[in-house]
């Protein structure tokens, strides 16, 4: 991997090229959002179906107003959570190309917090469409080397900003009806955080209804997604004891005697959910392709950040 100057990256984006870059959640694969040809390259490189709309990343609230109709309710959310891991769905303006939104009349927008992402947004002054920088359906990348491994032959500009501090994708909040905010994808900003900011509790969509005009559900909201190649199953209390499988605990196991049969791993020292989220995709990535017959992962309680972790685990386990 090379080192790049900001200027070179900005010029590449202006010229319609793709750039993989770190965000606080996961690595993104960015293109100039208003350049259709550039955005088409994202779909091609990822093998992503065109029915799956992209998130547009911005530097400022003025940019949001150029792209979408801004409801009053966004003020409070932006003040509290932006820059940060919250994506909102708003009614789009005609300037946003159909390829970005999969033909929907809404657009997903987020103001990321990562200093490298912010610097590029600031210096370019471009809105950047960026999905996670993984082949469609695979685990989201939380380190530059994950991007290098899967997309390195197709993407010249990969910026290494170290491991992503959060490790799972942003919360997606549908504000297309501002009276009734809906969580379309649980994430680092929890339903309680949103309730604190707004004074109303968002609806959690567990089985999202179709938001696509042809009646398809956006694939990011499908059951199977973020999956390793090795079959993955979940457990709650007692881990299965199967040879040639890896068992992944939420915290470092205390008892030694169970060590015999299976290979044991853990996502955190003491069960801290932030640490678990941060390590989740990178540990699955590391264990995938090591010849295990299966991966067994312990599920956290369905509360706070545990809701988003469970969401990703269930999708990874879906067959
Ligand atoms: O943390 C993140 O959100 C990362 C970083 C790079 O910002 N991005 C990310 O993008 O996770 P992606 O493309 O992997 O997931 C975006 C999700 C997709 O599931 C897509 O279906 C949904 O956002 N989405 C985008 N536009 C939408 C819209 N107008 N209505 C409903 N869902 C939408
Ligand atoms: Mg993704």
Tab-separated table of C-alpha atoms and ligand atoms in Angstrom:
chain	number	residue	atom	x	y	z
A	1	UNK	CA	0.000	0.000	0.000
A	2	UNK	CA	1.258	3.448	-0.906
A	3	UNK	CA	1.064	6.723	0.916
A	4	UNK	CA	-0.987	9.417	-0.782
A	5	UNK	CA	-1.096	13.176	-0.377
A	6	UNK	CA	-4.546	14.661	0.258
A	7	UNK	CA	-4.186	16.704	-2.937
A	8	UNK	CA	-3.655	13.575	-5.025
A	9	UNK	CA	-6.715	11.909	-3.484
A	10	UNK	CA	-8.868	14.993	-4.053
A	11	UNK	CA	-7.762	15.186	-7.689
A	12	UNK	CA	-8.500	11.485	-8.175
A	13	UNK	CA	-12.034	11.937	-6.788
A	14	UNK	CA	-12.613	14.993	-8.964
A	15	UNK	CA	-11.491	12.946	-11.949
A	16	UNK	CA	-14.122	10.291	-11.186
A	17	UNK	CA	-11.822	7.694	-9.628
A	18	UNK	CA	-12.564	5.500	-6.625
A	19	UNK	CA	-10.877	5.926	-3.253
A	20	UNK	CA	-11.075	3.481	-0.336
A	21	UNK	CA	-10.773	5.350	2.931
A	22	UNK	CA	-11.270	4.904	6.675
A	23	UNK	CA	-14.362	6.097	8.477
A	24	UNK	CA	-15.020	5.788	12.204
A	25	UNK	CA	-17.367	2.858	11.458
A	26	UNK	CA	-15.878	0.771	8.612
A	27	UNK	CA	-13.781	1.476	5.522
A	28	UNK	CA	-15.721	3.056	2.660
A	29	UNK	CA	-15.282	2.956	-1.111
A	30	UNK	CA	-15.870	6.540	-2.201
A	31	UNK	CA	-16.727	8.292	-5.454
A	32	UNK	CA	-17.951	11.773	-6.406
A	33	UNK	CA	-21.672	11.353	-5.705
A	34	UNK	CA	-22.844	13.671	-8.493
A	35	UNK	CA	-20.710	11.960	-11.151
A	36	UNK	CA	-22.789	9.048	-12.460
A	37	UNK	CA	-19.909	7.290	-14.178
A	38	UNK	CA	-17.830	7.420	-11.023
A	39	UNK	CA	-20.705	6.011	-8.951
A	40	UNK	CA	-21.259	3.216	-11.479
A	41	UNK	CA	-17.682	2.089	-10.839
A	42	UNK	CA	-18.533	1.472	-7.178
A	43	UNK	CA	-21.255	-1.020	-8.167
A	44	UNK	CA	-18.954	-2.701	-10.658
A	45	UNK	CA	-16.012	-3.064	-8.279
A	46	UNK	CA	-18.181	-4.380	-5.415
A	47	UNK	CA	-20.409	-6.570	-7.564
A	48	UNK	CA	-23.288	-4.719	-5.938
A	49	UNK	CA	-26.775	-4.852	-7.474
A	50	UNK	CA	-28.137	-1.507	-8.643
A	51	UNK	CA	-31.212	-1.873	-6.435
A	52	UNK	CA	-29.027	-1.254	-3.373
A	53	UNK	CA	-28.745	2.529	-2.806
A	54	UNK	CA	-25.623	4.246	-1.447
A	55	UNK	CA	-24.968	6.600	1.459
A	56	UNK	CA	-23.774	10.095	0.502
A	57	UNK	CA	-21.156	11.525	2.875
A	58	UNK	CA	-20.914	15.276	3.419
A	59	UNK	CA	-18.746	17.812	5.210
A	60	UNK	CA	-21.394	20.392	6.107
A	61	UNK	CA	-25.089	20.989	6.684
A	62	UNK	CA	-25.097	23.323	3.668
A	63	UNK	CA	-24.220	20.320	1.536
A	64	UNK	CA	-27.129	18.370	3.017
A	65	UNK	CA	-29.438	21.174	1.892
A	66	UNK	CA	-28.079	20.982	-1.638
A	67	UNK	CA	-28.892	17.283	-1.810
A	68	UNK	CA	-32.131	16.899	0.133
A	69	UNK	CA	-35.116	18.548	1.773
A	70	UNK	CA	-34.148	19.016	5.401
A	71	UNK	CA	-36.843	18.451	8.026
A	72	UNK	CA	-36.723	20.477	11.264
A	73	UNK	CA	-36.091	17.332	13.272
A	74	UNK	CA	-32.636	16.927	11.688
A	75	UNK	CA	-31.322	19.995	13.551
A	76	UNK	CA	-31.417	18.253	16.923
A	77	UNK	CA	-29.980	15.049	15.547
A	78	UNK	CA	-27.160	16.803	13.702
A	79	UNK	CA	-26.279	18.873	16.741
A	80	UNK	CA	-26.022	15.780	18.872
A	81	UNK	CA	-24.654	13.109	16.531
A	82	UNK	CA	-22.846	14.769	13.595
A	83	UNK	CA	-20.132	14.345	12.652
A	84	UNK	CA	-20.641	10.705	13.621
A	85	UNK	CA	-22.138	7.275	12.903
A	86	UNK	CA	-25.713	8.315	12.085
A	87	UNK	CA	-27.137	8.087	8.551
A	88	UNK	CA	-30.472	9.729	7.824
A	89	UNK	CA	-32.893	9.056	4.978
A	90	UNK	CA	-34.341	12.276	3.530
A	91	UNK	CA	-36.389	13.252	0.487
A	92	UNK	CA	-33.877	13.898	-2.264
A	93	UNK	CA	-33.463	16.831	-4.611
A	94	UNK	CA	-33.129	16.248	-8.381
A	95	UNK	CA	-29.366	16.942	-8.289
A	96	UNK	CA	-28.745	13.459	-6.795
A	97	UNK	CA	-28.368	10.915	-9.629
A	98	UNK	CA	-30.759	7.941	-9.680
A	99	UNK	CA	-27.866	5.501	-9.616
A	100	UNK	CA	-26.984	6.696	-6.093
A	101	UNK	CA	-30.494	6.183	-4.728
A	102	UNK	CA	-31.533	3.155	-6.807
A	103	UNK	CA	-34.305	5.295	-8.233
A	104	UNK	CA	-35.848	6.017	-4.838
A	105	UNK	CA	-37.130	9.483	-4.053
A	106	UNK	CA	-35.077	9.463	-0.864
A	107	UNK	CA	-31.336	9.708	-0.236
A	108	UNK	CA	-29.191	8.425	2.638
A	109	UNK	CA	-26.830	11.053	4.083
A	110	UNK	CA	-24.145	10.959	6.741
A	111	UNK	CA	-21.481	13.328	8.070
A	112	UNK	CA	-18.578	11.072	9.078
A	113	UNK	CA	-16.248	11.872	11.952
A	114	UNK	CA	-12.984	10.180	10.997
A	115	UNK	CA	-10.302	12.902	10.574
A	116	UNK	CA	-8.995	11.469	7.279
A	117	UNK	CA	-12.488	11.220	5.768
A	118	UNK	CA	-13.291	14.730	7.007
A	119	UNK	CA	-10.143	16.205	5.570
A	120	UNK	CA	-10.911	14.748	2.146
A	121	UNK	CA	-14.514	15.977	2.298
A	122	UNK	CA	-13.315	19.417	3.333
A	123	UNK	CA	-10.564	19.768	0.759
A	124	UNK	CA	-12.643	18.381	-2.112
A	125	UNK	CA	-15.950	19.999	-1.127
A	126	UNK	CA	-17.549	17.044	-2.918
A	127	UNK	CA	-20.417	14.919	-1.619
A	128	UNK	CA	-19.001	11.376	-1.620
A	129	UNK	CA	-21.108	8.274	-2.227
A	130	UNK	CA	-19.507	5.453	-0.264
A	131	UNK	CA	-20.667	1.978	0.660
A	132	UNK	CA	-18.513	-0.267	2.814
A	133	UNK	CA	-15.384	-1.230	0.863
A	134	UNK	CA	-16.057	-4.983	0.645
A	135	UNK	CA	-17.251	-7.261	-2.146
A	136	UNK	CA	-21.055	-7.372	-2.009
A	137	UNK	CA	-22.326	-9.616	0.793
A	138	UNK	CA	-18.960	-10.135	2.516
A	139	UNK	CA	-17.833	-8.869	5.938
A	140	UNK	CA	-17.341	-5.110	6.178
A	141	UNK	CA	-13.669	-4.050	6.281
A	142	UNK	CA	-12.347	-2.438	9.451
A	143	UNK	CA	-8.688	-2.299	8.401
A	144	UNK	CA	-7.008	-1.195	5.179
A	145	UNK	CA	-5.521	-4.646	4.698
A	146	UNK	CA	-9.037	-6.132	4.451
A	147	UNK	CA	-9.750	-3.787	1.541
A	148	UNK	CA	-6.381	-4.538	-0.016
A	149	UNK	CA	-7.063	-8.279	0.171
A	150	UNK	CA	-10.482	-8.247	-1.508
A	151	UNK	CA	-10.449	-5.156	-3.761
A	152	UNK	CA	-6.728	-4.359	-4.027
A	153	UNK	CA	-6.472	-5.365	-7.680
A	154	UNK	CA	-9.358	-3.057	-8.632
A	155	UNK	CA	-8.790	0.018	-6.483
A	156	UNK	CA	-5.577	2.011	-6.774
A	157	UNK	CA	-6.204	4.483	-3.974
A	158	UNK	CA	-6.515	2.747	-0.610
A	159	UNK	CA	-5.811	5.015	2.357
A	160	UNK	CA	-4.578	3.267	5.485
A	161	UNK	CA	-5.942	5.038	8.554
A	162	UNK	CA	-5.466	2.127	10.953
A	163	UNK	CA	-8.305	0.091	12.468
A	164	UNK	CA	-11.743	1.735	12.540
A	165	UNK	CA	-12.535	2.917	16.082
A	166	UNK	CA	-16.196	1.751	16.063
A	167	UNK	CA	-16.077	-1.283	13.802
A	168	UNK	CA	-19.728	-1.650	12.758
A	169	UNK	CA	-21.713	0.407	10.270
A	170	UNK	CA	-23.688	3.544	11.061
A	171	UNK	CA	-27.227	3.564	12.393
A	172	UNK	CA	-29.697	4.279	9.563
A	173	UNK	CA	-32.658	6.415	10.595
A	174	UNK	CA	-35.487	6.986	8.149
A	175	UNK	CA	-36.751	10.580	8.410
A	176	UNK	CA	-38.800	10.528	5.224
A	177	UNK	CA	-41.784	10.862	7.542
A	178	UNK	CA	-40.319	13.171	10.232
A	179	UNK	CA	-43.292	12.496	12.527
A	180	UNK	CA	-42.341	8.853	12.720
A	181	UNK	CA	-38.546	8.248	12.649
A	182	UNK	CA	-37.701	4.599	11.939
A	183	UNK	CA	-34.464	2.735	12.544
A	184	UNK	CA	-33.775	0.803	9.326
A	185	UNK	CA	-30.399	-0.514	10.474
A	186	UNK	CA	-29.409	-0.552	14.157
A	187	UNK	CA	-25.910	0.780	14.810
A	188	UNK	CA	-23.641	2.654	17.200
A	189	UNK	CA	-26.273	5.353	17.885
A	190	UNK	CA	-28.940	3.399	19.747
A	191	UNK	CA	-32.702	3.856	19.858
A	192	UNK	CA	-32.262	5.266	23.365
A	193	UNK	CA	-29.675	7.825	22.181
A	194	UNK	CA	-32.158	8.974	19.538
A	195	UNK	CA	-35.003	9.099	22.016
A	196	UNK	CA	-32.822	11.224	24.328
A	197	UNK	CA	-32.140	13.691	21.531
A	198	UNK	CA	-35.663	13.894	20.113
A	199	UNK	CA	-37.947	13.160	23.010
A	200	UNK	CA	-39.689	10.544	20.872
A	201	UNK	CA	-38.790	6.919	20.504
A	202	UNK	CA	-37.955	5.816	16.963
A	203	UNK	CA	-39.711	2.744	15.607
A	204	UNK	CA	-37.361	-0.201	15.107
A	205	UNK	CA	-37.974	-1.994	11.839
A	206	UNK	CA	-36.996	-5.596	12.460
A	207	UNK	CA	-38.301	-6.854	9.135
A	208	UNK	CA	-37.973	-3.774	6.980
A	209	UNK	CA	-40.807	-3.199	4.594
A	210	UNK	CA	-39.892	-2.571	1.027
A	211	UNK	CA	-38.608	0.901	0.326
A	212	UNK	CA	-37.955	0.227	-3.332
A	213	UNK	CA	-40.376	1.315	-5.985
A	214	UNK	CA	-40.295	-2.083	-7.656
A	215	UNK	CA	-41.097	-3.740	-4.381
A	216	UNK	CA	-37.631	-5.027	-3.552
A	217	UNK	CA	-36.050	-4.603	-0.172
A	218	UNK	CA	-32.656	-2.900	-0.275
A	219	UNK	CA	-30.117	-5.742	0.066
A	220	UNK	CA	-28.349	-4.084	3.007
A	221	UNK	CA	-31.581	-4.716	4.820
A	222	UNK	CA	-31.855	-8.313	3.679
A	223	UNK	CA	-31.382	-11.201	6.087
A	224	UNK	CA	-28.164	-12.511	4.586
A	225	UNK	CA	-25.314	-10.022	4.461
A	226	UNK	CA	-21.953	-9.356	6.085
A	227	UNK	CA	-21.180	-13.078	5.915
A	228	UNK	CA	-17.879	-14.903	6.205
A	229	UNK	CA	-17.393	-17.841	3.823
A	230	UNK	CA	-17.158	-20.278	6.732
A	231	UNK	CA	-20.627	-21.259	8.025
A	232	UNK	CA	-21.429	-19.281	11.166
A	233	UNK	CA	-23.818	-20.210	13.992
A	234	UNK	CA	-24.820	-18.418	17.148
A	235	UNK	CA	-25.052	-19.612	20.745
A	236	UNK	CA	-26.268	-18.023	23.933
A	237	UNK	CA	-24.971	-19.817	26.993
A	238	UNK	CA	-23.423	-23.162	26.255
A	239	UNK	CA	-21.057	-23.385	23.354
A	240	UNK	CA	-21.241	-26.478	21.196
A	241	UNK	CA	-18.248	-28.748	21.440
A	242	UNK	CA	-17.457	-29.618	17.878
A	243	UNK	CA	-14.091	-30.464	16.550
A	244	UNK	CA	-12.678	-28.342	13.780
A	245	UNK	CA	-14.927	-25.447	14.755
A	246	UNK	CA	-13.869	-22.168	16.320
A	247	UNK	CA	-15.816	-20.856	19.302
A	248	UNK	CA	-15.900	-17.090	19.698
A	249	UNK	CA	-16.843	-15.767	23.131
A	250	UNK	CA	-17.891	-12.247	23.973
A	251	UNK	CA	-15.302	-12.087	26.752
A	252	UNK	CA	-12.186	-13.998	27.713
A	253	UNK	CA	-13.381	-17.328	29.171
A	254	UNK	CA	-12.382	-17.999	32.774
A	255	UNK	CA	-12.564	-21.765	32.986
A	256	UNK	CA	-9.677	-23.693	31.530
A	257	UNK	CA	-11.103	-27.205	31.321
A	258	UNK	CA	-13.292	-26.709	28.276
A	259	UNK	CA	-10.211	-25.968	26.240
A	260	UNK	CA	-9.706	-29.514	24.955
A	261	UNK	CA	-11.793	-29.956	21.855
A	262	UNK	CA	-12.337	-26.618	20.278
A	263	UNK	CA	-10.298	-23.565	19.445
A	264	UNK	CA	-11.403	-20.634	21.555
A	265	UNK	CA	-11.310	-16.927	20.754
A	266	UNK	CA	-12.863	-13.869	22.348
A	267	UNK	CA	-14.047	-10.463	21.214
A	268	UNK	CA	-13.167	-8.563	24.411
A	269	UNK	CA	-11.424	-8.956	27.747
A	270	UNK	CA	-14.442	-8.305	29.944
A	271	UNK	CA	-17.551	-8.062	27.749
A	272	UNK	CA	-17.371	-4.346	26.907
A	273	UNK	CA	-19.750	-3.856	23.956
A	274	UNK	CA	-17.661	-1.123	22.306
A	275	UNK	CA	-14.674	-3.443	22.285
A	276	UNK	CA	-16.794	-6.326	20.972
A	277	UNK	CA	-18.117	-4.190	18.096
A	278	UNK	CA	-14.626	-2.934	17.295
A	279	UNK	CA	-13.224	-6.472	17.037
A	280	UNK	CA	-16.201	-8.276	15.494
A	281	UNK	CA	-15.560	-8.057	11.744
A	282	UNK	CA	-11.774	-8.228	12.038
A	283	UNK	CA	-11.868	-11.421	14.113
A	284	UNK	CA	-14.363	-13.068	11.740
A	285	UNK	CA	-12.191	-11.993	8.817
A	286	UNK	CA	-9.098	-13.453	10.475
A	287	UNK	CA	-10.761	-16.809	11.221
A	288	UNK	CA	-12.457	-17.090	7.838
A	289	UNK	CA	-10.307	-19.072	5.450
A	290	UNK	CA	-8.306	-20.777	8.213
A	291	UNK	CA	-9.946	-24.099	7.445
A	292	UNK	CA	-12.511	-24.192	10.269
A	293	UNK	CA	-15.656	-26.138	9.482
A	294	UNK	CA	-17.716	-23.572	11.304
A	295	UNK	CA	-17.574	-20.531	13.532
A	296	UNK	CA	-19.724	-20.424	16.685
A	297	UNK	CA	-20.286	-16.949	18.065
A	298	UNK	CA	-21.786	-16.010	21.427
A	299	UNK	CA	-24.660	-13.526	21.227
A	300	UNK	CA	-24.816	-10.449	23.478
A	301	UNK	CA	-28.013	-9.340	25.243
A	302	UNK	CA	-30.293	-7.429	22.941
A	303	UNK	CA	-29.774	-4.023	24.534
A	304	UNK	CA	-27.948	-0.829	23.587
A	305	UNK	CA	-25.087	-1.574	21.191
A	306	UNK	CA	-25.915	-5.276	21.629
A	307	UNK	CA	-28.884	-4.739	19.272
A	308	UNK	CA	-26.581	-3.730	16.396
A	309	UNK	CA	-24.072	-6.493	17.156
A	310	UNK	CA	-26.883	-9.080	17.167
A	311	UNK	CA	-28.226	-7.664	13.920
A	312	UNK	CA	-24.854	-8.170	12.178
A	313	UNK	CA	-24.405	-11.620	13.731
A	314	UNK	CA	-27.835	-12.804	12.619
A	315	UNK	CA	-27.158	-11.664	9.071
A	316	UNK	CA	-23.746	-13.338	9.106
A	317	UNK	CA	-25.389	-16.553	10.316
A	318	UNK	CA	-28.243	-16.462	7.809
A	319	UNK	CA	-28.090	-19.186	5.185
B	1	LIG	O1	-21.079	3.228	8.471
B	1	LIG	C1	-21.552	3.224	7.322
B	1	LIG	O2	-22.740	3.518	7.105
B	1	LIG	C2	-20.613	2.842	6.177
B	1	LIG	C3	-19.547	3.923	6.059
B	1	LIG	C4	-18.634	3.706	4.885
B	1	LIG	O3	-20.167	5.187	5.982
B	1	LIG	N1	-21.352	2.688	4.974
B	1	LIG	C5	-22.192	1.654	4.725
B	1	LIG	O4	-22.729	1.655	3.451
B	1	LIG	O5	-22.444	0.794	5.543
B	1	LIG	P1	-23.463	0.396	2.792
B	1	LIG	O6	-23.699	0.762	1.387
B	1	LIG	O7	-22.662	-0.825	3.051
B	1	LIG	O8	-24.829	0.348	3.520
B	1	LIG	C6	-25.761	1.376	3.264
B	1	LIG	C7	-27.157	0.906	3.485
B	1	LIG	C8	-27.598	-0.101	2.455
B	1	LIG	O9	-28.107	-1.212	3.139
B	1	LIG	C9	-28.715	0.585	1.703
B	1	LIG	O10	-29.718	-0.328	1.365
B	1	LIG	C10	-29.207	1.624	2.694
B	1	LIG	O11	-28.029	2.021	3.359
B	1	LIG	N2	-29.771	2.781	2.034
B	1	LIG	C11	-29.144	3.694	1.256
B	1	LIG	N3	-29.995	4.608	0.748
B	1	LIG	C12	-31.216	4.294	1.217
B	1	LIG	C13	-32.523	4.844	1.063
B	1	LIG	N4	-32.735	5.908	0.318
B	1	LIG	N5	-33.543	4.221	1.716
B	1	LIG	C14	-33.336	3.125	2.480
B	1	LIG	N6	-32.111	2.551	2.667
B	1	LIG	C15	-31.084	3.117	2.051
B	2	LIG	MG1	-22.094	-2.696	3.253
